[in-house]
Short mmCIF file of C-alpha atoms in Angstrom, two decimals:
data_model
loop_
_atom_site.label_atom_id
_atom_site.label_comp_id
_atom_site.label_asym_id
_atom_site.label_seq_id
_atom_site.Cartn_x
_atom_site.Cartn_y
_atom_site.Cartn_z
CA ASP A 1 -0.02 -0.02 0.09
CA THR A 2 2.82 2.23 0.72
CA ALA A 3 3.00 4.89 -2.37
CA VAL A 4 6.60 5.87 -1.87
CA SER A 5 8.96 3.34 -0.22
CA GLN A 6 12.67 3.64 0.37
CA THR A 7 15.10 1.29 1.98
CA PRO A 8 16.94 0.96 4.21
CA LYS A 9 15.10 3.26 7.00
CA TYR A 10 18.28 3.21 8.83
CA LEU A 11 21.91 2.99 7.60
CA VAL A 12 24.98 3.35 10.06
CA THR A 13 28.14 2.95 8.17
CA GLN A 14 31.94 4.12 8.36
CA MET A 15 33.62 6.83 6.57
CA GLY A 16 34.68 5.84 3.17
CA ASN A 17 32.27 3.20 2.60
CA ASP A 18 30.09 3.30 -0.51
CA LYS A 19 26.21 2.74 0.09
CA SER A 20 22.96 2.64 -1.82
CA ILE A 21 19.51 3.91 -0.72
CA LYS A 22 16.49 2.30 -3.08
CA CYS A 23 13.25 4.15 -4.00
CA GLU A 24 10.25 2.95 -5.52
CA GLN A 25 6.99 4.57 -6.01
CA ASN A 26 3.54 2.84 -7.13
CA LEU A 27 1.59 5.92 -7.96
CA GLY A 28 2.50 5.60 -11.76
CA HIS A 29 4.10 9.06 -11.32
CA ASP A 30 6.53 10.23 -13.92
CA THR A 31 8.65 12.39 -11.97
CA MET A 32 10.97 11.31 -8.69
CA TYR A 33 13.07 13.13 -6.56
CA TRP A 34 15.85 12.89 -3.92
CA TYR A 35 15.74 15.51 -1.00
CA LYS A 36 18.30 15.95 1.75
CA GLN A 37 17.26 17.03 5.22
CA ASP A 38 20.12 18.29 7.60
CA SER A 39 20.13 17.97 11.36
CA LYS A 40 18.38 21.29 11.45
CA LYS A 41 15.72 20.08 9.63
CA PHE A 42 16.56 22.20 6.52
CA LEU A 43 15.39 20.56 3.18
CA LYS A 44 16.90 20.85 -0.15
CA ILE A 45 16.48 19.13 -3.18
CA MET A 46 19.38 16.87 -4.62
CA PHE A 47 18.09 15.39 -7.78
CA SER A 48 14.94 15.02 -9.93
CA TYR A 49 14.41 12.33 -12.70
CA ASN A 50 11.36 12.72 -15.28
CA ASN A 51 10.75 9.66 -17.06
CA LYS A 52 14.04 8.09 -16.25
CA GLU A 53 15.86 11.35 -17.32
CA LEU A 54 17.70 13.56 -15.07
CA ILE A 55 15.98 16.95 -15.16
CA ILE A 56 17.29 18.48 -12.00
CA ASN A 57 21.07 18.27 -10.47
CA GLU A 58 21.64 20.62 -7.81
CA THR A 59 24.86 21.37 -6.33
CA VAL A 60 25.71 18.03 -4.51
CA PRO A 61 29.11 16.38 -4.88
CA ASN A 62 29.62 13.90 -7.51
CA ARG A 63 30.10 10.97 -4.77
CA PHE A 64 26.37 11.25 -4.95
CA SER A 65 24.87 9.36 -8.24
CA PRO A 66 21.28 8.52 -8.69
CA LYS A 67 20.25 5.97 -10.83
CA SER A 68 16.63 5.27 -12.50
CA PRO A 69 16.14 1.98 -13.94
CA ASP A 70 12.84 2.72 -14.61
CA LYS A 71 10.21 5.48 -13.86
CA ALA A 72 8.98 3.84 -11.12
CA HIS A 73 12.54 3.44 -9.22
CA LEU A 74 15.05 5.90 -8.22
CA ASN A 75 18.15 4.88 -6.05
CA LEU A 76 20.89 6.98 -4.88
CA HIS A 77 24.40 5.77 -4.73
CA ILE A 78 26.93 7.27 -2.44
CA ASN A 79 30.71 6.62 -2.63
CA SER A 80 33.29 7.33 -0.17
CA LEU A 81 30.92 8.44 2.51
CA GLU A 82 31.96 11.46 4.65
CA LEU A 83 30.82 12.38 7.98
CA GLY A 84 29.14 15.33 6.64
CA ASP A 85 26.80 12.95 4.53
CA SER A 86 24.95 12.18 7.72
CA ALA A 87 21.41 13.32 7.35
CA VAL A 88 17.97 12.07 6.49
CA TYR A 89 17.54 11.45 2.76
CA PHE A 90 13.93 11.59 1.12
CA CYS A 91 12.61 10.01 -1.77
CA ALA A 92 9.45 11.65 -3.56
CA SER A 93 7.54 11.54 -6.56
CA SER A 94 4.84 13.58 -8.67
CA GLN A 95 2.76 13.08 -11.65
CA GLU A 96 3.64 16.52 -13.51
CA ALA A 97 4.79 20.25 -12.97
CA ARG A 98 3.31 21.85 -10.11
CA ALA A 99 1.88 18.66 -8.76
CA THR A 100 1.76 17.75 -5.30
CA ILE A 101 5.07 15.84 -4.07
CA TYR A 102 4.49 13.01 -2.40
CA PHE A 103 7.34 11.85 0.14
CA GLY A 104 8.82 8.37 1.47
CA GLU A 105 9.35 8.10 4.99
CA GLY A 106 13.10 8.77 4.81
CA SER A 107 16.24 6.90 5.37
CA TRP A 108 18.47 7.98 8.04
CA LEU A 109 21.96 7.88 7.50
CA THR A 110 24.70 8.02 9.96
CA VAL A 111 28.30 7.93 8.87
CA VAL A 112 30.79 7.27 12.03
CA GLY B 1 15.90 32.38 -7.14
CA ASP B 2 12.52 31.57 -5.80
CA SER B 3 12.29 31.09 -2.17
CA VAL B 4 9.95 30.83 0.75
CA THR B 5 10.70 32.21 4.15
CA GLN B 6 8.88 31.01 7.38
CA MET B 7 8.51 32.01 10.75
CA GLU B 8 11.17 30.32 12.89
CA GLY B 9 10.38 28.51 15.82
CA PRO B 10 9.80 26.84 18.23
CA VAL B 11 6.42 27.69 18.79
CA THR B 12 4.82 26.42 22.15
CA LEU B 13 1.34 26.62 22.68
CA SER B 14 -1.47 25.46 25.12
CA GLU B 15 -4.07 23.01 23.84
CA GLU B 16 -7.05 25.12 22.14
CA ALA B 17 -4.92 27.90 21.27
CA PHE B 18 -5.11 29.74 17.99
CA LEU B 19 -1.86 29.07 15.58
CA THR B 20 -0.43 31.20 13.24
CA ILE B 21 2.70 30.41 11.22
CA ASN B 22 3.71 32.66 8.90
CA CYS B 23 5.23 32.10 5.53
CA THR B 24 6.04 34.52 2.53
CA TYR B 25 7.38 33.68 -0.95
CA THR B 26 9.57 35.36 -3.53
CA ALA B 27 8.96 34.17 -6.92
CA THR B 28 9.18 35.31 -10.44
CA GLY B 29 6.01 33.83 -11.45
CA TYR B 30 2.97 32.28 -9.79
CA PRO B 31 4.06 29.26 -7.82
CA SER B 32 1.80 26.68 -6.11
CA LEU B 33 2.00 26.80 -2.52
CA PHE B 34 1.93 23.87 0.02
CA TRP B 35 2.38 23.36 3.70
CA TYR B 36 3.66 19.99 4.68
CA VAL B 37 3.92 18.52 8.03
CA GLN B 38 6.39 16.23 9.50
CA TYR B 39 5.79 14.24 12.69
CA PRO B 40 8.73 12.89 14.66
CA GLY B 41 10.41 10.05 13.07
CA GLU B 42 8.23 10.22 9.89
CA GLY B 43 8.50 11.68 6.41
CA LEU B 44 6.60 14.56 5.10
CA GLN B 45 2.96 14.58 4.45
CA LEU B 46 1.02 17.20 2.48
CA LEU B 47 -1.24 19.29 4.77
CA LEU B 48 -2.74 21.61 2.29
CA LYS B 49 -2.11 23.69 -0.94
CA ALA B 50 -3.29 26.13 -3.11
CA THR B 51 -2.39 26.62 -6.76
CA LYS B 52 -3.42 30.19 -7.41
CA ALA B 53 -4.14 33.59 -5.73
CA ASP B 54 -6.98 33.85 -3.52
CA ASP B 55 -7.42 30.00 -3.23
CA LYS B 56 -7.75 28.62 0.21
CA GLY B 57 -6.35 25.43 1.17
CA SER B 58 -7.84 23.49 4.05
CA ASN B 59 -7.26 20.17 5.70
CA LYS B 60 -7.73 18.81 9.56
CA GLY B 61 -8.88 22.41 10.63
CA PHE B 62 -5.79 23.98 9.27
CA GLU B 63 -6.22 26.81 6.61
CA ALA B 64 -3.86 28.86 4.45
CA THR B 65 -4.79 31.61 1.86
CA TYR B 66 -2.67 32.32 -1.07
CA ARG B 67 -2.48 36.05 -1.17
CA LYS B 68 -0.77 37.61 -3.99
CA GLU B 69 -0.66 41.11 -2.68
CA THR B 70 1.45 40.28 0.32
CA THR B 71 3.18 37.30 -1.41
CA SER B 72 2.01 35.21 1.72
CA PHE B 73 0.49 31.88 2.52
CA HIS B 74 0.14 32.07 6.47
CA LEU B 75 -0.71 28.74 8.19
CA GLU B 76 -3.91 28.98 10.88
CA LYS B 77 -5.66 26.77 12.98
CA GLY B 78 -8.33 28.00 15.53
CA SER B 79 -7.72 25.44 18.20
CA VAL B 80 -4.62 23.29 18.40
CA GLN B 81 -4.39 19.72 19.81
CA VAL B 82 -1.39 18.03 21.62
CA SER B 83 -1.53 15.72 18.33
CA ASP B 84 -0.63 18.65 16.29
CA SER B 85 2.97 19.01 17.79
CA ALA B 86 5.00 18.47 14.64
CA VAL B 87 7.38 20.36 12.37
CA TYR B 88 5.63 22.31 9.71
CA PHE B 89 7.31 23.30 6.34
CA CYS B 90 6.03 25.96 3.92
CA GLY B 91 6.80 25.10 0.35
CA GLY B 92 6.54 26.59 -3.06
CA GLY B 93 6.96 25.37 -6.75
CA SER B 94 6.49 26.53 -10.27
CA THR B 95 8.74 24.51 -12.58
CA LEU B 96 9.11 20.75 -12.71
CA GLY B 97 10.47 19.38 -9.53
CA ARG B 98 11.76 22.63 -7.93
CA LEU B 99 9.78 22.55 -4.81
CA TYR B 100 11.68 24.84 -2.36
CA PHE B 101 11.22 24.76 1.47
CA GLY B 102 11.27 27.17 4.25
CA ARG B 103 13.36 26.16 7.33
CA GLY B 104 10.58 24.36 9.35
CA THR B 105 8.77 25.41 12.24
CA GLN B 106 8.72 23.33 15.27
CA LEU B 107 5.23 23.42 16.94
CA THR B 108 4.87 21.86 20.42
CA VAL B 109 1.34 21.86 22.08
CA TRP B 110 0.98 21.12 25.84
CA PRO B 111 -2.21 19.83 27.41
#
């Protein structure tokens, strides 16, 4: 039943490791996003894909690489994790421009 | 660039008090405006939205009116409950995917 689901929900890993967060939406939406929420709750868009094509790529280190195998999935791969990458990462989706964006429950990443 | 600015918290109220959380936007066009709510340990949920000037969004007793003349979208509720305790985010979006958020306002309601 979950509209936007992401895994894992919690991830604790050491600096320098490579990790992935997976996201799937069953809403039939064309557009998917990754947002980052820092420790002060500030939310910022990282990437957006429309029909598997990258359309927004904000100023994000190239250690972060999104991958969209199909329009229902958008995974986030992070190389060489750093302490500053610790945050909550939210996947989201929407049907079209100006449409409501639906968020997943978040993935809490802690880098130690 | 386009942005929203919302009242910084935290906001602490007693149950049944009146709530206002201010939000103003800066945009070159006419964005859609949203309020999202984040309960502890959860993701963001859409609370209400408005897509054009003078529209009023409402849900669960919360209301916000899109005011072009003051570029505002203030969130109000006449009588808050303990269960309303959460972080509230004002957001705007005018082009595909560019939903931008304010910094969030933590609301705590005491019984």
